[in-house]
mmCIF file of the C-alpha atoms, coordinates in Angstrom:
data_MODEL
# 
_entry.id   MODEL 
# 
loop_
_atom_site.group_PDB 
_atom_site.id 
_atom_site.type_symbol 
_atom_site.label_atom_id 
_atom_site.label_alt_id 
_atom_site.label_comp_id 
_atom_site.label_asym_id 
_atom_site.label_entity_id 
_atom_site.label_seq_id 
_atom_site.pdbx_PDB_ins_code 
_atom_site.Cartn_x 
_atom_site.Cartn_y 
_atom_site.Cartn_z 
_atom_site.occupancy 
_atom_site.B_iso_or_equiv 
_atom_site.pdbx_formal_charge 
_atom_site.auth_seq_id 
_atom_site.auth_comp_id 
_atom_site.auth_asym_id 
_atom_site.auth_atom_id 
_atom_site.pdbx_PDB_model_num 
ATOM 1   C CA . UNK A 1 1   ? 17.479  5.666   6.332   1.00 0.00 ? 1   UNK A CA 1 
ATOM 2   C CA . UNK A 1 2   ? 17.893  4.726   2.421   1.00 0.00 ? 2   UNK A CA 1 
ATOM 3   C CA . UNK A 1 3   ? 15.060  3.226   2.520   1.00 0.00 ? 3   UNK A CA 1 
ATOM 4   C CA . UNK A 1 4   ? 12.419  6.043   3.636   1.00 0.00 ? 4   UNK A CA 1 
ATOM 5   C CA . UNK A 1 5   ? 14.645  8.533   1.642   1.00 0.00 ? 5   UNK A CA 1 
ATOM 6   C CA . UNK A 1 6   ? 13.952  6.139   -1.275  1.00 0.00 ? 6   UNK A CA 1 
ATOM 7   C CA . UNK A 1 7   ? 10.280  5.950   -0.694  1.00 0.00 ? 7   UNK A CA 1 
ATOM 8   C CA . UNK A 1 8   ? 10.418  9.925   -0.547  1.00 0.00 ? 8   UNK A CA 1 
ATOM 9   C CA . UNK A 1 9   ? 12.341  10.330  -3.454  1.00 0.00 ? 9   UNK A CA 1 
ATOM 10  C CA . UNK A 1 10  ? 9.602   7.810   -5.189  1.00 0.00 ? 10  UNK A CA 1 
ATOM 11  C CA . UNK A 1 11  ? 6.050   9.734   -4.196  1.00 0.00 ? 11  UNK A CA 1 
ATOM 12  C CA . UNK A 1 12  ? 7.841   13.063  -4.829  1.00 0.00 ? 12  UNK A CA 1 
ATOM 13  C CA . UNK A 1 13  ? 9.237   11.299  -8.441  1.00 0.00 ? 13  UNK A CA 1 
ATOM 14  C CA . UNK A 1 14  ? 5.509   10.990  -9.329  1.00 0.00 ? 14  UNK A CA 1 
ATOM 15  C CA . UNK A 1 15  ? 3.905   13.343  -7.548  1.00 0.00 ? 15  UNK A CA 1 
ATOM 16  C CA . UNK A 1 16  ? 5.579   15.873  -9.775  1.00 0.00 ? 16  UNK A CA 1 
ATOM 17  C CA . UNK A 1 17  ? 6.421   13.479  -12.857 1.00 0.00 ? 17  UNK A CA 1 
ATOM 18  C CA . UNK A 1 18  ? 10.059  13.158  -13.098 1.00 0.00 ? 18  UNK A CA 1 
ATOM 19  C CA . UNK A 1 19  ? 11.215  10.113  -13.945 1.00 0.00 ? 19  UNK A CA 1 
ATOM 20  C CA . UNK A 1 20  ? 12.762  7.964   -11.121 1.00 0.00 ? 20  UNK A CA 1 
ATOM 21  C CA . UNK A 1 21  ? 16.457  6.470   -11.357 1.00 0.00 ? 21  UNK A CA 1 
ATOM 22  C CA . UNK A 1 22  ? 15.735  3.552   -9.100  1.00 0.00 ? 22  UNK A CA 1 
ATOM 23  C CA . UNK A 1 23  ? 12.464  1.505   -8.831  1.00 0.00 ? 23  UNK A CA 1 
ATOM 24  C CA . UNK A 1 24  ? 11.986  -0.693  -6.173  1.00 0.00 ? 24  UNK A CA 1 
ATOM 25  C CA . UNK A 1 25  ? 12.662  -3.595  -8.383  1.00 0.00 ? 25  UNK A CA 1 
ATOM 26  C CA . UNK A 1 26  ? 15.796  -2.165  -8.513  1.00 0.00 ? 26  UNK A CA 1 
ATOM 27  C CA . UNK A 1 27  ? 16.899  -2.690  -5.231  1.00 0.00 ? 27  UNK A CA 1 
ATOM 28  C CA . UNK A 1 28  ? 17.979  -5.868  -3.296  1.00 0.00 ? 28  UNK A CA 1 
ATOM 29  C CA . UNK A 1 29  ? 18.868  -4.054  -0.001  1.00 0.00 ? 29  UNK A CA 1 
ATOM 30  C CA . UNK A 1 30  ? 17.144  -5.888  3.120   1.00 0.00 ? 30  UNK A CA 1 
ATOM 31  C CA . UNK A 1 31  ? 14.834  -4.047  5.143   1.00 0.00 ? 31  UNK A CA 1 
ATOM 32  C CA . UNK A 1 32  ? 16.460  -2.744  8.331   1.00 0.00 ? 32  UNK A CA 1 
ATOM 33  C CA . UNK A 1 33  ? 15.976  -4.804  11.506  1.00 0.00 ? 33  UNK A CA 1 
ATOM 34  C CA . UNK A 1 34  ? 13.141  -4.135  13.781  1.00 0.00 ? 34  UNK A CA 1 
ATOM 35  C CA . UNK A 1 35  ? 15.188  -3.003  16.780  1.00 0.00 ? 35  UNK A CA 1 
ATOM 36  C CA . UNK A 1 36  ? 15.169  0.112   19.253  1.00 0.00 ? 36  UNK A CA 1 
ATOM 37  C CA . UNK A 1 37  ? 18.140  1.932   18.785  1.00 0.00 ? 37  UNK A CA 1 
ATOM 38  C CA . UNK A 1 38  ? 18.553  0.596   22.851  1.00 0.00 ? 38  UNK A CA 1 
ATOM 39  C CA . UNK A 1 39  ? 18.870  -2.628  21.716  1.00 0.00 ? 39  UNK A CA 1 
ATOM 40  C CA . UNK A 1 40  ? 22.415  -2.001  19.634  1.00 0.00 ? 40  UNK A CA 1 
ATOM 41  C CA . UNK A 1 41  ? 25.645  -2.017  21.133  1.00 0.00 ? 41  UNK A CA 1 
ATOM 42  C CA . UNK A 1 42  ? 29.290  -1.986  20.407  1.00 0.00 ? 42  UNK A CA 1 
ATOM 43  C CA . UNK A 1 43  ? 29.351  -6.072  20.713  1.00 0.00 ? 43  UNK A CA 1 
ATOM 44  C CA . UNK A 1 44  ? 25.893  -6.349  18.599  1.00 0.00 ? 44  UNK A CA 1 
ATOM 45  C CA . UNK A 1 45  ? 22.528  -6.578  18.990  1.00 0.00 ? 45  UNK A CA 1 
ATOM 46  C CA . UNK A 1 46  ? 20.714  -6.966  22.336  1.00 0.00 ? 46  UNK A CA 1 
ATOM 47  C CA . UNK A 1 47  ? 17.612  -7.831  21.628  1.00 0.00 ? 47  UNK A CA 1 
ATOM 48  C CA . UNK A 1 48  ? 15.816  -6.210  25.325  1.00 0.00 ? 48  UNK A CA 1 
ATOM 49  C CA . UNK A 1 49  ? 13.364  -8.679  27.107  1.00 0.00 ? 49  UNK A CA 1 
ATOM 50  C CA . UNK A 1 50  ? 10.937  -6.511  27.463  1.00 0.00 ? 50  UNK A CA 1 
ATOM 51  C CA . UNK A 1 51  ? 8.839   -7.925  24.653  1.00 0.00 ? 51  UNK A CA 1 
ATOM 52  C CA . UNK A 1 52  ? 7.067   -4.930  23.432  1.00 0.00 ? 52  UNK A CA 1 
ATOM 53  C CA . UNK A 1 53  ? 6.906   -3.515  19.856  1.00 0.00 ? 53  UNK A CA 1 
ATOM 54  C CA . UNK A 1 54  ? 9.702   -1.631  18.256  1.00 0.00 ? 54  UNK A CA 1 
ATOM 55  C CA . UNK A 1 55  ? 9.520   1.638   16.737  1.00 0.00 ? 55  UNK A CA 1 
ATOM 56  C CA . UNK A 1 56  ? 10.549  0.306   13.821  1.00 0.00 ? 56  UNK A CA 1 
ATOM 57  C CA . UNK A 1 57  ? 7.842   -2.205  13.201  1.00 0.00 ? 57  UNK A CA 1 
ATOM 58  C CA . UNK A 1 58  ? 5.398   0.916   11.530  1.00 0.00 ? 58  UNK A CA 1 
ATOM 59  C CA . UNK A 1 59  ? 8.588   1.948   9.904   1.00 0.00 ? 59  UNK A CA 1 
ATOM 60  C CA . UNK A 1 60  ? 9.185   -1.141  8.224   1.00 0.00 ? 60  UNK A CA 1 
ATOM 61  C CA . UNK A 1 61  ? 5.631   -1.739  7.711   1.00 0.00 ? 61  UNK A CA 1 
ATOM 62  C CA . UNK A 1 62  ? 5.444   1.500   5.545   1.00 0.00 ? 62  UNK A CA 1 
ATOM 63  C CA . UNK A 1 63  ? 8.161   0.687   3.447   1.00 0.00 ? 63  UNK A CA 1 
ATOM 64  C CA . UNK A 1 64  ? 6.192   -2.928  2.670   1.00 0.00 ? 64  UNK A CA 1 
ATOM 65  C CA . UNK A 1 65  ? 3.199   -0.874  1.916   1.00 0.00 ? 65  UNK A CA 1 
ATOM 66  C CA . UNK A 1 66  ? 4.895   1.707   -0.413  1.00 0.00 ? 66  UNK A CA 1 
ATOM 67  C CA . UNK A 1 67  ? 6.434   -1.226  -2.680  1.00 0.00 ? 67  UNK A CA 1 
ATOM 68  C CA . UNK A 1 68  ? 2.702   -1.685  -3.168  1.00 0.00 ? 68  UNK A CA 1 
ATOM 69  C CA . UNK A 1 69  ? 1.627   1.677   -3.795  1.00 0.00 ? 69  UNK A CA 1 
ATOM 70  C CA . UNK A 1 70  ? 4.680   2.082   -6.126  1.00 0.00 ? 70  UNK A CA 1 
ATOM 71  C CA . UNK A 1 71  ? 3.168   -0.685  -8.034  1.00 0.00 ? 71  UNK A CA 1 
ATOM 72  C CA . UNK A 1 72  ? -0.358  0.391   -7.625  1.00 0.00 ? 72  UNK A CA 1 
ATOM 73  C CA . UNK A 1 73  ? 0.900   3.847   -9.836  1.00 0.00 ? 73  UNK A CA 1 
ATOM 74  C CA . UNK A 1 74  ? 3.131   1.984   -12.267 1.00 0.00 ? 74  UNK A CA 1 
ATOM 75  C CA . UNK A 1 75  ? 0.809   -0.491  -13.000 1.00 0.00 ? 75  UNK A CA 1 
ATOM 76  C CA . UNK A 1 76  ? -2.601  1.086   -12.718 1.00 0.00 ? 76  UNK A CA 1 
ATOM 77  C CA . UNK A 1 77  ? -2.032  4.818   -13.340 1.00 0.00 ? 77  UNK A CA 1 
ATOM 78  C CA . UNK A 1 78  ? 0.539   4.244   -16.309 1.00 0.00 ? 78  UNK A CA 1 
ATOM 79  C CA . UNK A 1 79  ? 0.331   6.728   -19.021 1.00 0.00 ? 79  UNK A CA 1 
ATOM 80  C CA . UNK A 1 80  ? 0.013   4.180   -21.754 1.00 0.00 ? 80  UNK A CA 1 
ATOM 81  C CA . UNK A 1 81  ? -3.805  2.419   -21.654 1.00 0.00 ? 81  UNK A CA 1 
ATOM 82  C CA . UNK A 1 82  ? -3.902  -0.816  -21.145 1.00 0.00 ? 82  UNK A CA 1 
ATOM 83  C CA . UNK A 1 83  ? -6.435  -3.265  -21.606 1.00 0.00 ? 83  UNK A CA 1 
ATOM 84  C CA . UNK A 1 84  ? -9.907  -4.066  -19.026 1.00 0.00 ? 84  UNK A CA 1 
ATOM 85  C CA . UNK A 1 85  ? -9.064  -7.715  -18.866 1.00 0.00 ? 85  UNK A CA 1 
ATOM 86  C CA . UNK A 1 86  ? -5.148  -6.629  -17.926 1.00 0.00 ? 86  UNK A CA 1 
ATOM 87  C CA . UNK A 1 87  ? -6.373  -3.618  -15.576 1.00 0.00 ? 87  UNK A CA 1 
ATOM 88  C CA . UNK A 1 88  ? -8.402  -6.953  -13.439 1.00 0.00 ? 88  UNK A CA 1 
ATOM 89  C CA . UNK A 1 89  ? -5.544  -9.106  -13.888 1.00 0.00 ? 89  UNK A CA 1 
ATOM 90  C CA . UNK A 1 90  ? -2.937  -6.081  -12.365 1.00 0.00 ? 90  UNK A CA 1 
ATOM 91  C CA . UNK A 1 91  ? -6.119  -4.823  -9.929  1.00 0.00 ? 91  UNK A CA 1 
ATOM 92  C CA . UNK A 1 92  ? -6.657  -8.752  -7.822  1.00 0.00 ? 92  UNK A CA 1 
ATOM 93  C CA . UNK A 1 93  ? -2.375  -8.809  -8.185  1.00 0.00 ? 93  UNK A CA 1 
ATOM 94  C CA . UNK A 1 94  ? -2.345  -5.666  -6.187  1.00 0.00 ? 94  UNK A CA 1 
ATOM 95  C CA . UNK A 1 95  ? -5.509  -6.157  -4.313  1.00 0.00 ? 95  UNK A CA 1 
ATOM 96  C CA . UNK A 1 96  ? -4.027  -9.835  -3.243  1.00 0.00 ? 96  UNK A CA 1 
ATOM 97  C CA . UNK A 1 97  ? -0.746  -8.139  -1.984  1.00 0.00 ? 97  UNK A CA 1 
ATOM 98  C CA . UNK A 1 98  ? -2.410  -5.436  0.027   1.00 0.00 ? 98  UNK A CA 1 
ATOM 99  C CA . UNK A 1 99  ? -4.568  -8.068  1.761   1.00 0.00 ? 99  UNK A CA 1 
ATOM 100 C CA . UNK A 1 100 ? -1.415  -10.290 2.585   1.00 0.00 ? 100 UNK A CA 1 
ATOM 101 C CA . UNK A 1 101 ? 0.268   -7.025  3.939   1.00 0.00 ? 101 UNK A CA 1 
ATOM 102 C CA . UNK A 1 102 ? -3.176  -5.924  6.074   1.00 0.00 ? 102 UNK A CA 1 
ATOM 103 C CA . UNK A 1 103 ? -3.103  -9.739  7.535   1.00 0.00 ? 103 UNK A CA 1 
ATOM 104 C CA . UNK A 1 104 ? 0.729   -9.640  8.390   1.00 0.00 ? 104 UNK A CA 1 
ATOM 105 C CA . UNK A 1 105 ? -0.127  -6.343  10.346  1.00 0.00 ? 105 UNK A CA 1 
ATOM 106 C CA . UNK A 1 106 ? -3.566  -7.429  11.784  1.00 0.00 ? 106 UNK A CA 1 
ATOM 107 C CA . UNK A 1 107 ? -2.306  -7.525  15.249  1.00 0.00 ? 107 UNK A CA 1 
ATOM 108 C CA . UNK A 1 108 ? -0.788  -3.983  15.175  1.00 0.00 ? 108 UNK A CA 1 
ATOM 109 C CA . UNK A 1 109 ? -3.955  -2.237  12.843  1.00 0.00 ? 109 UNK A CA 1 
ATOM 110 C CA . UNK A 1 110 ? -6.744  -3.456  14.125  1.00 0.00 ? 110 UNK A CA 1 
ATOM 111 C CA . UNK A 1 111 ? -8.238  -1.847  17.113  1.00 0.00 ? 111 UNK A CA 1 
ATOM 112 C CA . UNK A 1 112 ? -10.430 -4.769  18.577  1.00 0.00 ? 112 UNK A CA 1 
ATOM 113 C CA . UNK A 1 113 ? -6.895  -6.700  19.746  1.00 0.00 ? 113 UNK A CA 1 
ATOM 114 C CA . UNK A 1 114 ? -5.822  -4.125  22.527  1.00 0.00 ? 114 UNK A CA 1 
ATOM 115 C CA . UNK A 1 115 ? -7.203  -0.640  23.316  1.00 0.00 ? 115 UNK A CA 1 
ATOM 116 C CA . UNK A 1 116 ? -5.132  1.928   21.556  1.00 0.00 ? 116 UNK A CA 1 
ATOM 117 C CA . UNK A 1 117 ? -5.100  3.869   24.866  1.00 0.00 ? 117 UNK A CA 1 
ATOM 118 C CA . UNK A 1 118 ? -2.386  1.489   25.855  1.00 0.00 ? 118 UNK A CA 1 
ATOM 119 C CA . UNK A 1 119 ? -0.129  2.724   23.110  1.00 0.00 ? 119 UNK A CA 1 
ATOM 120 C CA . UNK A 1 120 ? 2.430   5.333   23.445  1.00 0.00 ? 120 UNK A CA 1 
ATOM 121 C CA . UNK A 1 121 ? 1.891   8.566   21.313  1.00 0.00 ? 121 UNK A CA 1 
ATOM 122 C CA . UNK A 1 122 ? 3.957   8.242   18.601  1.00 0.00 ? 122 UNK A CA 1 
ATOM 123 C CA . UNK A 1 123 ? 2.805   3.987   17.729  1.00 0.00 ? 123 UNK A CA 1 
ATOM 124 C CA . UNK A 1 124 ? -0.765  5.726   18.403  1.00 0.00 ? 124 UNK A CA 1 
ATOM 125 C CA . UNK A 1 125 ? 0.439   7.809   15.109  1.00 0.00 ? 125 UNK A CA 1 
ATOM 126 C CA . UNK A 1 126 ? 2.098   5.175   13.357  1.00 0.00 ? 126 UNK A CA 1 
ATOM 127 C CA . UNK A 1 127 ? -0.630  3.025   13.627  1.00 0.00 ? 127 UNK A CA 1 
ATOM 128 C CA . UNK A 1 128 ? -2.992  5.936   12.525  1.00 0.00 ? 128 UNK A CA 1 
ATOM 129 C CA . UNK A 1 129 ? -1.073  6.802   9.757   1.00 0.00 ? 129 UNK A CA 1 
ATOM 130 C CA . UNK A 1 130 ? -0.738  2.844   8.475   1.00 0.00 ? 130 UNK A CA 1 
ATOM 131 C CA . UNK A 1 131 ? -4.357  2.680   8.855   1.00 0.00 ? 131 UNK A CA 1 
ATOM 132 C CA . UNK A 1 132 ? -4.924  5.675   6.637   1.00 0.00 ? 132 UNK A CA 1 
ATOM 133 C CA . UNK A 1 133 ? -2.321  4.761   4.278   1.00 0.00 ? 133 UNK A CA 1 
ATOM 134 C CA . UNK A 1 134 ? -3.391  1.506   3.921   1.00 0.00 ? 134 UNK A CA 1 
ATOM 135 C CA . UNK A 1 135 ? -7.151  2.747   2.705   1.00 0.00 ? 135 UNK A CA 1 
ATOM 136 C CA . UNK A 1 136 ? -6.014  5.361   0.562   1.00 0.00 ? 136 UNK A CA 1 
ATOM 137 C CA . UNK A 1 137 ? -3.597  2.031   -1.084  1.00 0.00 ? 137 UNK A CA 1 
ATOM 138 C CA . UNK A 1 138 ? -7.425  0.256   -1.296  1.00 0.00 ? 138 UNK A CA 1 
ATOM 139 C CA . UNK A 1 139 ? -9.042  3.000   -3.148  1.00 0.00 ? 139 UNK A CA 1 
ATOM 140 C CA . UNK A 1 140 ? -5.969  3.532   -5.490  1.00 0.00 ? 140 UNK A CA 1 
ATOM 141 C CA . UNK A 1 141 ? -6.492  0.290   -6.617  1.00 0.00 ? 141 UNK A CA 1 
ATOM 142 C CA . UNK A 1 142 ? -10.140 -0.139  -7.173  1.00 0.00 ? 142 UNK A CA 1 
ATOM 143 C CA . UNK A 1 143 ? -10.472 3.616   -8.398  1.00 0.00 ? 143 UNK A CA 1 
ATOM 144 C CA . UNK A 1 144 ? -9.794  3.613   -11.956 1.00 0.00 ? 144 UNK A CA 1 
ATOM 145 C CA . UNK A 1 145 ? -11.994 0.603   -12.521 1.00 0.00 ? 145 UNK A CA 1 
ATOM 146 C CA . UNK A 1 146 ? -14.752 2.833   -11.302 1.00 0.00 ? 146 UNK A CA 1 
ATOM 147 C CA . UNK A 1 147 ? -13.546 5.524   -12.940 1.00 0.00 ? 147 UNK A CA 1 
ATOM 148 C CA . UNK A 1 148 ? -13.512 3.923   -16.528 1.00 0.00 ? 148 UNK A CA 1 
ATOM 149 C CA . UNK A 1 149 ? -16.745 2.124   -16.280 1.00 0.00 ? 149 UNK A CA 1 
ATOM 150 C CA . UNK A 1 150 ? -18.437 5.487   -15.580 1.00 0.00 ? 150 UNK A CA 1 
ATOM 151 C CA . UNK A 1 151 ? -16.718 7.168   -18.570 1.00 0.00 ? 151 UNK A CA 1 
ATOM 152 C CA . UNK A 1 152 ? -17.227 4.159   -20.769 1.00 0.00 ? 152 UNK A CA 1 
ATOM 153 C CA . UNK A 1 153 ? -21.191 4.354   -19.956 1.00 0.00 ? 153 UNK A CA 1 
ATOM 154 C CA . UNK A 1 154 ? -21.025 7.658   -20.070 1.00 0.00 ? 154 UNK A CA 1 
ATOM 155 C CA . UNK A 1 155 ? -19.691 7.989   -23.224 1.00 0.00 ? 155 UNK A CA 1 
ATOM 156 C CA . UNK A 1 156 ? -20.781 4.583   -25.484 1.00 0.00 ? 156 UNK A CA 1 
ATOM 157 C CA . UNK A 1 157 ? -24.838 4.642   -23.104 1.00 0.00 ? 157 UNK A CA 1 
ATOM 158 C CA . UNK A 1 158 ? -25.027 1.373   -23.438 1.00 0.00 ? 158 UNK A CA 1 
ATOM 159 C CA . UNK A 1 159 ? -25.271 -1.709  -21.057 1.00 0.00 ? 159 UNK A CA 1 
ATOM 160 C CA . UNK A 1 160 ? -21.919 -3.063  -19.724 1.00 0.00 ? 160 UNK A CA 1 
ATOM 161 C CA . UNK A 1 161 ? -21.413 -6.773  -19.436 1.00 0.00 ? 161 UNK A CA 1 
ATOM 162 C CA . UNK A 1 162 ? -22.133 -8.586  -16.647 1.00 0.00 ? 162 UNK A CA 1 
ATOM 163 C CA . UNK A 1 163 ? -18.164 -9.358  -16.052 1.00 0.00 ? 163 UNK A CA 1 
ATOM 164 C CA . UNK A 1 164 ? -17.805 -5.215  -15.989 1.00 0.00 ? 164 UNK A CA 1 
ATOM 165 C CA . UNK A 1 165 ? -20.898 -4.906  -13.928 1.00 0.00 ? 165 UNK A CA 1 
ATOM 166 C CA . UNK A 1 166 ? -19.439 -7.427  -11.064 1.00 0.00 ? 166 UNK A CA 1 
ATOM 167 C CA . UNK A 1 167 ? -15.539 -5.897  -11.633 1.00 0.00 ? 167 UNK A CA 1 
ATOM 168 C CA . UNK A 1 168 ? -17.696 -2.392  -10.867 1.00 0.00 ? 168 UNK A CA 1 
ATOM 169 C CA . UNK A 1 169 ? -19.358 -3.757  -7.765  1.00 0.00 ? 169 UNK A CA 1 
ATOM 170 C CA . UNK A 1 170 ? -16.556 -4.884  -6.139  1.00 0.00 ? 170 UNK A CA 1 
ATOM 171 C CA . UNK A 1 171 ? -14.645 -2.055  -6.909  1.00 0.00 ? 171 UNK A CA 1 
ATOM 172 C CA . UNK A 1 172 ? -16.950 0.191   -5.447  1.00 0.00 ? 172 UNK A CA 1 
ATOM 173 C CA . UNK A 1 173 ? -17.276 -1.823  -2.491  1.00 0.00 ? 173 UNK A CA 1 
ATOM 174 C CA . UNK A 1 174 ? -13.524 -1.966  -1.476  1.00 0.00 ? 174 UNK A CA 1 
ATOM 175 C CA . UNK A 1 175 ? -13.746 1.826   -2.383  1.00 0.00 ? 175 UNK A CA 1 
ATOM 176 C CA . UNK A 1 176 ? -16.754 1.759   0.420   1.00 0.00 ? 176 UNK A CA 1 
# 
């Protein structure tokens, strides 16, 4: 519960640009354990033999993914400029963590393991929502290379290097 209050309190921190008291960096509380709340009892946990997911797997899989958004903004959409060779160097960082994340949730995200007809309602949604979630992550990251190539040609009209010109590509691509 701390945790997805936490991640609230952090989009709604930036979404309307108050400073945040705690950063994820911050913290060194372990995620919550992927049980059902069927599984605890008054003499522990009883893990059920039933071996299917837990509603808590998207749960915790959403507060992995919003430590890397919460980078993605501090890092990439900082107020103060930084550099194009330190915007790459924060951008394949980033990009490198999202892709480990995406692989650790393969199984769940991608639809050609298991028909998603076989899924109750609400995993339907979480899975949805990861999915979503996980693209909008993608085109956070590669955005403002785009973004500042096309203003830098834009404003300087001349020819960008070939390093930019590749960066660009790519971006654009994982934007794709």
């Amino acid at each position: 519960t701390f945790w997805c209050a936490y991640t609230l309190d952090a989009f709604l921190g930036v979404a309307l640009g108050r400073p945040m008291v705690f950063h994820d960096d911050d913290i060194d509380a372990e995620l919550p354990s992927c049980l059902n709340d069927n599984e605890l009892t008054t003499e522990g946990v009883s893990p059920s033999s039933r071996g299917g997911l837990s509603i808590m797997f998207a749960s915790i899989a959403h507060i992995k993914l919003a430590r890397i958004i919460s980078k993605i903004v501090r890092d990439l959409y900082s107020i103060k400029p930084i550099s194009a060779a330190r915007r790459a160097i924060l951008t394949e960082r980033i990009a490198k963590d999202l892709s480990d994340w995406r692989v650790e949730m393969a199984r769940f995200l991608d639809a050609d393991s298991f028909s998603s007809s076989l899924l109750v309602p609400i995993v339907q949604r979480q899975r949805n929502v990861l999915n979503l979630t996980y693209w909008h992550a993608t085109i956070l990251t590669y955005r403002p290379i785009v973004l500042s190539n096309f203003t830098r040609l834009l404003h300087q009209r001349r020819a960008a290097h070939r390093e930019e010109v590749a960066d660009v590509q790519e971006s654009l691509q994982q934007c794709l």
